[in-house]
mmCIF file of C-alpha atoms in Angstrom:
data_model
loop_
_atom_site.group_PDB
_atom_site.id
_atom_site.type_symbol
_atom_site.label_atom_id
_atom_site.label_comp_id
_atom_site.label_asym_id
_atom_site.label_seq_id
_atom_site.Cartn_x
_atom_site.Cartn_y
_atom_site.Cartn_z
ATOM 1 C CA UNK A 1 15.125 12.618 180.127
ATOM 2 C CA UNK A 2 17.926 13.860 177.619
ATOM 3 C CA UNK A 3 18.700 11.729 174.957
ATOM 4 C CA UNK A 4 21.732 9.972 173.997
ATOM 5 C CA UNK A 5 23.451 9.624 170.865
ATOM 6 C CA UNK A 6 22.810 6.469 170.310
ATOM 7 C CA UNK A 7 18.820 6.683 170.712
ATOM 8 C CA UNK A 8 19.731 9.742 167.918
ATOM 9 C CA UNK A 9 21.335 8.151 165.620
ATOM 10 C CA UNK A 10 19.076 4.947 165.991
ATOM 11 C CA UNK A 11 16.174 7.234 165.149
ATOM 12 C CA UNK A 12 17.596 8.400 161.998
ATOM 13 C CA UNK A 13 18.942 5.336 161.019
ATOM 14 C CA UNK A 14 15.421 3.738 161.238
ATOM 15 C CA UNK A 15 14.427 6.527 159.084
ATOM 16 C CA UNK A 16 16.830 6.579 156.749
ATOM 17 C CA UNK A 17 16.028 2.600 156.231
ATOM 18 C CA UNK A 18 12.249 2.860 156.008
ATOM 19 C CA UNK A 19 12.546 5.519 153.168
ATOM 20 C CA UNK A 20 15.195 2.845 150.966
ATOM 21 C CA UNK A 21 12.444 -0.097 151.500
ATOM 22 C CA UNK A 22 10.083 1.688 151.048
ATOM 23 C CA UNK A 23 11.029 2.571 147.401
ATOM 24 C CA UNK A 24 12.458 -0.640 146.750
ATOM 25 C CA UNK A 25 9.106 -2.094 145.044
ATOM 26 C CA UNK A 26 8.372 1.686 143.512
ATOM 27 C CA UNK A 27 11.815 0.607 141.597
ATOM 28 C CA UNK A 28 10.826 -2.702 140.738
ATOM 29 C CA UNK A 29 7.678 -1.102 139.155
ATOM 30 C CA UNK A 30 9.709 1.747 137.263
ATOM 31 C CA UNK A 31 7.561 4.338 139.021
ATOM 32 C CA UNK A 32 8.468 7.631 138.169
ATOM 33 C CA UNK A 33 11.120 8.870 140.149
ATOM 34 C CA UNK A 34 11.649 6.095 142.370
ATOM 35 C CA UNK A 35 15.697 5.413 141.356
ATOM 36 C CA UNK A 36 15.754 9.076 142.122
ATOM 37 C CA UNK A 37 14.284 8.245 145.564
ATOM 38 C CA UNK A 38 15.888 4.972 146.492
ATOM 39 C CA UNK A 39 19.498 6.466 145.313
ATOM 40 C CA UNK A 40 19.048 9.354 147.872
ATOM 41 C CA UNK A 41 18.060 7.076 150.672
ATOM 42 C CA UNK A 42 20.690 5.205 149.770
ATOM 43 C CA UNK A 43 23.307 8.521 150.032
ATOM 44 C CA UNK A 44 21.530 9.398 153.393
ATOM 45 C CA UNK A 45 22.627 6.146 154.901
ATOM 46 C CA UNK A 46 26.165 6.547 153.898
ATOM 47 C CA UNK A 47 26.115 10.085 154.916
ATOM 48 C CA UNK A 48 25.299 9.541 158.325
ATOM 49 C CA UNK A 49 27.918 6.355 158.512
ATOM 50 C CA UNK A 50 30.470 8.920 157.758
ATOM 51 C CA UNK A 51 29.409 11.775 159.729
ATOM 52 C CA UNK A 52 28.737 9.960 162.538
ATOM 53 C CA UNK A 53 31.283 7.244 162.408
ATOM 54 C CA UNK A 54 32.309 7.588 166.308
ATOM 55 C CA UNK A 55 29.326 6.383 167.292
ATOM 56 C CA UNK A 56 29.787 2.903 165.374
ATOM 57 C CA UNK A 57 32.103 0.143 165.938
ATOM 58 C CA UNK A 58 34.549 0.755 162.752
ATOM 59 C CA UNK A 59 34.600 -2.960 161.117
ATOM 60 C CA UNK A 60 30.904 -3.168 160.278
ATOM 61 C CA UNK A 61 30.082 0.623 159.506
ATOM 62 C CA UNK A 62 33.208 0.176 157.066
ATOM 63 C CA UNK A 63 31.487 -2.734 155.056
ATOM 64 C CA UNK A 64 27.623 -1.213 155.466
ATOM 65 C CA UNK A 65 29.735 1.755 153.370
ATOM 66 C CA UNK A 66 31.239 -0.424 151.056
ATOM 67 C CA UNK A 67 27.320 -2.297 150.326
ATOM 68 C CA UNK A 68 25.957 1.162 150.275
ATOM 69 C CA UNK A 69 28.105 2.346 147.858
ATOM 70 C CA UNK A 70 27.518 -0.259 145.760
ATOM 71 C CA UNK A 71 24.072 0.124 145.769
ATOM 72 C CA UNK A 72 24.360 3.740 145.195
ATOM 73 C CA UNK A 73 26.659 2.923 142.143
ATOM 74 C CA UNK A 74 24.292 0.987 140.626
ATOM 75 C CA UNK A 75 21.335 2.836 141.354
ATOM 76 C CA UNK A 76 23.568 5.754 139.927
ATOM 77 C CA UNK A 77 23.917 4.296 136.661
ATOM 78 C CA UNK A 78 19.985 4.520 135.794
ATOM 79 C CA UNK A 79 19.429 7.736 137.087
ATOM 80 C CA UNK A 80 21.946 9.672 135.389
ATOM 81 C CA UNK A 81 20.687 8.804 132.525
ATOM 82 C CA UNK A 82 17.430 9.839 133.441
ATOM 83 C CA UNK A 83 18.539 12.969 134.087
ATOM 84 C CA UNK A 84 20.386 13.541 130.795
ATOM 85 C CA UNK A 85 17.510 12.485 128.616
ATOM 86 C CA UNK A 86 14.917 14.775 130.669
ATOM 87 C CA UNK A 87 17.544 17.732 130.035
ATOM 88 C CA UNK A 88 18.498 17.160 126.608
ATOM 89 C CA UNK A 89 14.356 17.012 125.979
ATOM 90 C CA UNK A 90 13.979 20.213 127.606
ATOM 91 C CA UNK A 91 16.548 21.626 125.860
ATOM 92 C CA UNK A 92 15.682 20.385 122.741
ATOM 93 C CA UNK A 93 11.969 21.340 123.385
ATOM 94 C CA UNK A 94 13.287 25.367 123.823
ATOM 95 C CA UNK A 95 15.926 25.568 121.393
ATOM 96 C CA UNK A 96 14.899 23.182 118.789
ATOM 97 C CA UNK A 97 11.733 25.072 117.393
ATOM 98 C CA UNK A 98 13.856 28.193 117.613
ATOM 99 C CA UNK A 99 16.298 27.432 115.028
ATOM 100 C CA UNK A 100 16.496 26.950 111.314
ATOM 101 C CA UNK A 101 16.624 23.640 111.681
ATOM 102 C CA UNK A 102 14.625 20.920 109.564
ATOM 103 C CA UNK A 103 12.578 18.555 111.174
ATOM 104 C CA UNK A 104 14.585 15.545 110.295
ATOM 105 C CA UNK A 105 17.578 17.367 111.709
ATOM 106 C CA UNK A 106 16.065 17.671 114.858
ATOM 107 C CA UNK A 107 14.594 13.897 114.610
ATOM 108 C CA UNK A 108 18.128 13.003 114.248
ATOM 109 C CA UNK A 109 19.234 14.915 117.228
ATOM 110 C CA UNK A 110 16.902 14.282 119.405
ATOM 111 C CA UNK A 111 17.817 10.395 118.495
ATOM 112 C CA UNK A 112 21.132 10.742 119.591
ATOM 113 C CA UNK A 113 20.282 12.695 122.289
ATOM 114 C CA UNK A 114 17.054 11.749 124.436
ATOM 115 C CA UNK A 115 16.607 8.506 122.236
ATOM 116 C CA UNK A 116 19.336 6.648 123.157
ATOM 117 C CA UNK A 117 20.181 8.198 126.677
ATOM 118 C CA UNK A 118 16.079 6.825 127.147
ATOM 119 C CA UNK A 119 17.973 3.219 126.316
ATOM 120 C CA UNK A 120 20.949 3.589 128.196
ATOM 121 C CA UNK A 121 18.260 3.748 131.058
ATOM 122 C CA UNK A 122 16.092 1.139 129.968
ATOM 123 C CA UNK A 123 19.446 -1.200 130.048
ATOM 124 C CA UNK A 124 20.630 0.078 133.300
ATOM 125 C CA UNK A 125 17.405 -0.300 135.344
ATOM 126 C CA UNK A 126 17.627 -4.007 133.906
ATOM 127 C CA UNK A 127 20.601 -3.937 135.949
ATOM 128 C CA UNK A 128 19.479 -2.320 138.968
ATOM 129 C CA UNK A 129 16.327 -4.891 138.821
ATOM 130 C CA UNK A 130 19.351 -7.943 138.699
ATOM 131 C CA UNK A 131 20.816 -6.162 141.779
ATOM 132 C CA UNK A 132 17.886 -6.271 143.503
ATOM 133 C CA UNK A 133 17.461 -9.927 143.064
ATOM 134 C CA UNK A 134 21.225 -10.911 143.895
ATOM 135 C CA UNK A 135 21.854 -12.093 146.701
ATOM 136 C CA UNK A 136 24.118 -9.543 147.609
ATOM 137 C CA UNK A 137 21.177 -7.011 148.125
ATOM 138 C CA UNK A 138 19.768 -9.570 149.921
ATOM 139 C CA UNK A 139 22.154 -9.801 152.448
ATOM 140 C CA UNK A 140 22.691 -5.802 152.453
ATOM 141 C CA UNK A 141 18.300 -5.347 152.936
ATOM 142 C CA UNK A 142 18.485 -8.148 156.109
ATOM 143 C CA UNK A 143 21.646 -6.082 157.311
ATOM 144 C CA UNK A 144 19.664 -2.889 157.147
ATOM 145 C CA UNK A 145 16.606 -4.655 158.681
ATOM 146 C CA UNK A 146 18.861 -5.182 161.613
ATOM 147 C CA UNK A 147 20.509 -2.031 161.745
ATOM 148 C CA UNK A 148 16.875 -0.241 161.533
ATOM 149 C CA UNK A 149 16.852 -1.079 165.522
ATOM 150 C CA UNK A 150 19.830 -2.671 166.663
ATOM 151 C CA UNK A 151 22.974 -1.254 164.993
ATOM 152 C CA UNK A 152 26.273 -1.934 166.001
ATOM 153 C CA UNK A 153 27.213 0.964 168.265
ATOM 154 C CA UNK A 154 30.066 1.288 170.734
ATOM 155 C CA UNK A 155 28.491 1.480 173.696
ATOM 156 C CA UNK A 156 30.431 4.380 175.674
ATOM 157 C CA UNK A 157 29.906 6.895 172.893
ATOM 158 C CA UNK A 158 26.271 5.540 172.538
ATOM 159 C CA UNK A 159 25.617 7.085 176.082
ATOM 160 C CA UNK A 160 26.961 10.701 175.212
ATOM 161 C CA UNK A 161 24.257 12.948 175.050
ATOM 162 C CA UNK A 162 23.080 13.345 171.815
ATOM 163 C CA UNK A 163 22.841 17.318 172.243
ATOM 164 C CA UNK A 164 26.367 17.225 172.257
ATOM 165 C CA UNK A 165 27.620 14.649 169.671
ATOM 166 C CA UNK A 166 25.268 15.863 167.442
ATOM 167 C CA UNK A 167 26.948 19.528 167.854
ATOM 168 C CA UNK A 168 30.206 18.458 167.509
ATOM 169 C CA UNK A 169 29.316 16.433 164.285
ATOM 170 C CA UNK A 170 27.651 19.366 162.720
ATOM 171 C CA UNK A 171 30.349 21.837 163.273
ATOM 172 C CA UNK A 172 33.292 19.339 161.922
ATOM 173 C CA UNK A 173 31.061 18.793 158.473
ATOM 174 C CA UNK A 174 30.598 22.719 158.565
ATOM 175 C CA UNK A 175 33.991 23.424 158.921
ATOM 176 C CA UNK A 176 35.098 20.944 156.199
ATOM 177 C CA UNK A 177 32.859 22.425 153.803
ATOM 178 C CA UNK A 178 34.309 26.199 154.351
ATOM 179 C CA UNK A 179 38.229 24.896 154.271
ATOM 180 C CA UNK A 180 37.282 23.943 150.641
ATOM 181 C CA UNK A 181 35.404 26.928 149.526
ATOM 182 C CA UNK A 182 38.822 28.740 151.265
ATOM 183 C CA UNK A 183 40.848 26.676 149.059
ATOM 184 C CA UNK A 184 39.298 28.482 145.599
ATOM 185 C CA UNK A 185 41.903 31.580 145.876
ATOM 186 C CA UNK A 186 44.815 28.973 145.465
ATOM 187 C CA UNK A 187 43.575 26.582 142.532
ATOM 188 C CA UNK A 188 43.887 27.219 138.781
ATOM 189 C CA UNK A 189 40.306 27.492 136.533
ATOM 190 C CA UNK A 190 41.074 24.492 135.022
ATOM 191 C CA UNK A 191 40.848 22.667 138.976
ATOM 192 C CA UNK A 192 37.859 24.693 140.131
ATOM 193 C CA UNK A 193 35.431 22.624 138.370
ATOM 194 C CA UNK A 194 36.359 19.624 140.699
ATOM 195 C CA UNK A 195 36.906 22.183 143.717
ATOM 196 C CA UNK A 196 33.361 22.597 143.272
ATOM 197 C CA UNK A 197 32.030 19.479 142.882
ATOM 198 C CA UNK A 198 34.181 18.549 146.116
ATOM 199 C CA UNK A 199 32.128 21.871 147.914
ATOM 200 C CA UNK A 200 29.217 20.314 146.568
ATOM 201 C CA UNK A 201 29.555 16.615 147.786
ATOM 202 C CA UNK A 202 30.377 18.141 151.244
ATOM 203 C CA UNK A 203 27.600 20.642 151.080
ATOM 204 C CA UNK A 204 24.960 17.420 150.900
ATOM 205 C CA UNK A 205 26.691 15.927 153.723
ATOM 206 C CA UNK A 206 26.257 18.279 155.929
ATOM 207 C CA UNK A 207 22.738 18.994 154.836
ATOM 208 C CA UNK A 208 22.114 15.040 155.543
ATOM 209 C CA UNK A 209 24.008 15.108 159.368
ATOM 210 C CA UNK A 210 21.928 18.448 160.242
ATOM 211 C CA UNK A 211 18.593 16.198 159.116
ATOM 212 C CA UNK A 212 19.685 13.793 161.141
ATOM 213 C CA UNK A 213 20.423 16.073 164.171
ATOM 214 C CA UNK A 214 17.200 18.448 163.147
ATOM 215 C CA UNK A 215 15.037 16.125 166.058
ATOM 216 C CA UNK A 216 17.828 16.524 168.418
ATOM 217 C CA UNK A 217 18.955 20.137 168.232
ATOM 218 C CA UNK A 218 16.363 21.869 166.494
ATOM 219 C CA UNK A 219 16.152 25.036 164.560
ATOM 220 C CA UNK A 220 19.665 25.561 164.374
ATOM 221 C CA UNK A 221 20.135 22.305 162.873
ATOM 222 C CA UNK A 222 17.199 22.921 160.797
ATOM 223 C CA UNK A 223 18.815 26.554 159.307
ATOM 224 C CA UNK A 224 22.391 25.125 159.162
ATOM 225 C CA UNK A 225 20.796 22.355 156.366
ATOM 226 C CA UNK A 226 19.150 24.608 154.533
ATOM 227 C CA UNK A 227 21.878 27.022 154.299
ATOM 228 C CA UNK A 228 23.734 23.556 153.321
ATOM 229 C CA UNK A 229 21.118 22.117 150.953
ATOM 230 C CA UNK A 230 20.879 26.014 148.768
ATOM 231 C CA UNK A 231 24.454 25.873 148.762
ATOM 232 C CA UNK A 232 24.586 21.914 147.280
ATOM 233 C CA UNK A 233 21.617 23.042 144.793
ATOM 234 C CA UNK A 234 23.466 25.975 143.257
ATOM 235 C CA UNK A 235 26.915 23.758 142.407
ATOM 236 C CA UNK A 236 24.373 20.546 141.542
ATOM 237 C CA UNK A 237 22.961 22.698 139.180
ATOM 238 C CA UNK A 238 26.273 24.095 137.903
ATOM 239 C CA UNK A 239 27.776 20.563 137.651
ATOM 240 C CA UNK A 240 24.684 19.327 135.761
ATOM 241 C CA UNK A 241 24.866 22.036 132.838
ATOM 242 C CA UNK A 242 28.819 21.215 132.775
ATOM 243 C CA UNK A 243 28.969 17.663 132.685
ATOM 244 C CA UNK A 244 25.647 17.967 130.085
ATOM 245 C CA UNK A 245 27.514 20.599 127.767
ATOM 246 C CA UNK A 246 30.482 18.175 127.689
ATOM 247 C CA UNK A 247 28.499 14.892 126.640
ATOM 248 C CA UNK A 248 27.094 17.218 124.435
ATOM 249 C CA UNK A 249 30.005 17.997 122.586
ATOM 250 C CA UNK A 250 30.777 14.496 122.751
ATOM 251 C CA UNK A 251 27.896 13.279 120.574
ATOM 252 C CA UNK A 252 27.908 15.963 118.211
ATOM 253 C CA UNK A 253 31.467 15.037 117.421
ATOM 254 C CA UNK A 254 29.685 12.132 116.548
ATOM 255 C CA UNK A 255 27.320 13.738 114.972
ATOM 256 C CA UNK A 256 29.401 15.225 112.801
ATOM 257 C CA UNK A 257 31.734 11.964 112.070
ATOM 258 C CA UNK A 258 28.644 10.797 110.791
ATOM 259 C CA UNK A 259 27.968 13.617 108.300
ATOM 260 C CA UNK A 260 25.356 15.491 110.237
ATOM 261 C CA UNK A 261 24.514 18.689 110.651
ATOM 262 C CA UNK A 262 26.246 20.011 113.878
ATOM 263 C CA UNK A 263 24.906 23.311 114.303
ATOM 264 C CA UNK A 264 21.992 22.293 116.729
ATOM 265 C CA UNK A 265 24.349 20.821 119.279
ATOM 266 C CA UNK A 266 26.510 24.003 119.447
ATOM 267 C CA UNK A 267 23.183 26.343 120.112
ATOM 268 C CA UNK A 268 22.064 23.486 122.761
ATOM 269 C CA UNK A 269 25.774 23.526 124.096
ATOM 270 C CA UNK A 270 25.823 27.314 124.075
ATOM 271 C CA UNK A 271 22.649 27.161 125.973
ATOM 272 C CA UNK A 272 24.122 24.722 128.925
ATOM 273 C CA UNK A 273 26.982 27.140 129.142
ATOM 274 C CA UNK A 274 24.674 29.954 129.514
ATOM 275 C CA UNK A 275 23.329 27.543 132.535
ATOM 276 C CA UNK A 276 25.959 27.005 133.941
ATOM 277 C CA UNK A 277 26.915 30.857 134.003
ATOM 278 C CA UNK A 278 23.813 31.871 135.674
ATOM 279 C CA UNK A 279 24.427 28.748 138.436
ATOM 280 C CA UNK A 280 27.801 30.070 139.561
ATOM 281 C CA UNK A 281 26.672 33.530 139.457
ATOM 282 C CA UNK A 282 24.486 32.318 142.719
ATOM 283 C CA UNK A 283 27.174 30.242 144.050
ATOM 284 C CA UNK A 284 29.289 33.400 145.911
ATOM 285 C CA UNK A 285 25.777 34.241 147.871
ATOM 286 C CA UNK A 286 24.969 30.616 148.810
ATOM 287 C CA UNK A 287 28.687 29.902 150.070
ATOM 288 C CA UNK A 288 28.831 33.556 152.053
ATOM 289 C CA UNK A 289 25.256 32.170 153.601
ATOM 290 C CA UNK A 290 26.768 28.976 154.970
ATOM 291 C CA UNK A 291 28.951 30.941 156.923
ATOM 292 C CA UNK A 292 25.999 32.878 158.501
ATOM 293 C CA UNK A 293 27.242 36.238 156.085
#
């Protein structure tokens, strides 16, 4: 018997919700990695709302969003800074013992640098761990318990079959995400930056509506995310070396404000540029291999 969409999408719903409680208590126990795993669950489950929004009645998907992003936010907050300390100690860890540099000079960078991005993380998963006992997530984990089986689907679309839906889905997201790689011939250098991280964010969402499709139509699903998912990892890792370079400079304005030695911060901000060189020199590859090139 073919399915519909609505036994699809109930299926990856039900997915999507296991893997979010599941890491809920690896959170509470500051496991390693388990924001990181909770915040993607969390982007999954948005990602389908969005992507498959005609199969949901429009009132309720709208404020599952709304808690989702919330979540997500918050979530957002501690891992980010995760991800800048790890960096900044990797970078630090190559270019530190490289240099000229004192010991106490690179003490006091890697203070300003992993030290206190390591406490901007300690303070935000405090916050994520006040979320969790709000009563707002509360009321967002019973919604999601519900929604694991019984979402609120309109019932017409519900009966399509899913074969078809899902196709259509997939080939609106693709689409979307090769109008804005079209659009890089008419913006300035200056708006690429965000053209890309726009290419990017689409890039994840279509990887995330071809994993929900993947038990539905297959291989073709299956390549289409991939293709989606190398093209999303090429500008993720562009927009990390950016957006670290910048906070970079931030700091070591700082740094020097403060009457420190500065030099460190330009190799380690030379080095992120470098980065995010070599990321971009990918990114004409992964975009011609979405479009099957």
């Amino acid at each position: 018997m073919t399915a519909t969409a609505g036994e699809a999408i109930v299926a990856a719903l039900s997915d999507n919700v296991d893997r979010l409680l599941a890491a809920e208590p690896e959170v509470r126990d500051d496991a390693p990695d388990s924001v990181h795993q909770m915040r993607v669950a969390t982007r999954r489950l948005r990602s389908v709302l969005r992507s498959y929004r005609g199969l949901f009645e429009r009132t309720p998907a709208r404020a599952m969003g709304e808690e989702l992003k919330w979540l997500a936010g918050v979530l957002g907050v501690a891992r980010d800074a995760e991800v800048r300390a790890e960096r900044f100690e990797t970078l630090l860890t190559k270019h530190g013992q490289q240099s000229d540099h004192s010991a106490a000079d690179i003490e006091l960078v890697t203070a300003r640098l992993v030290t206190a991005e390591n406490n901007r993380y300690a303070a935000a998963h405090a916050d994520v761990l006040q979320a969790l006992d709000s009563e707002r997530y509360h009321e967002l984990r019973d919604e999601l318990t519900k929604w694991r089986t019984e979402p609120p689907l309109r019932s017409a679309r519900g009966q399509v079959p899913a074969s078809d839906f899902f196709g259509v889905v997939l080939e609106r997201d693709r689409e979307r995400v090769q109008g804005l790689i079209q659009q890089e011939t008419t913006v300035t250098p200056a708006e690429r930056v965000e053209l890309l991280h726009d290419i990017r964010k689409s890039a994840k969402r279509l990887r995330y509506s071809c994993e929900a499709a993947e038990p539905v139509i297959g291989a073709d699903a299956s390549d289409l995310g991939s293709r989606a998912k190398r093209l999303q990892t090429v500008l993720g890792d562009h927009r990390d070396a950016v957006e670290s370079q910048h906070a970079i400079y931030g700091i070591s304005a700082d740094a020097g404000a403060a009457g420190e030695d500065t030099a460190l911060y330009r190799i380690l901000a030379g080095a992120e540029d470098t980065a995010a060189r070599q990321a971009l020199s990918r990114y004409p590859d992964a975009a011609a291999a979405l479009s099957g090139e």
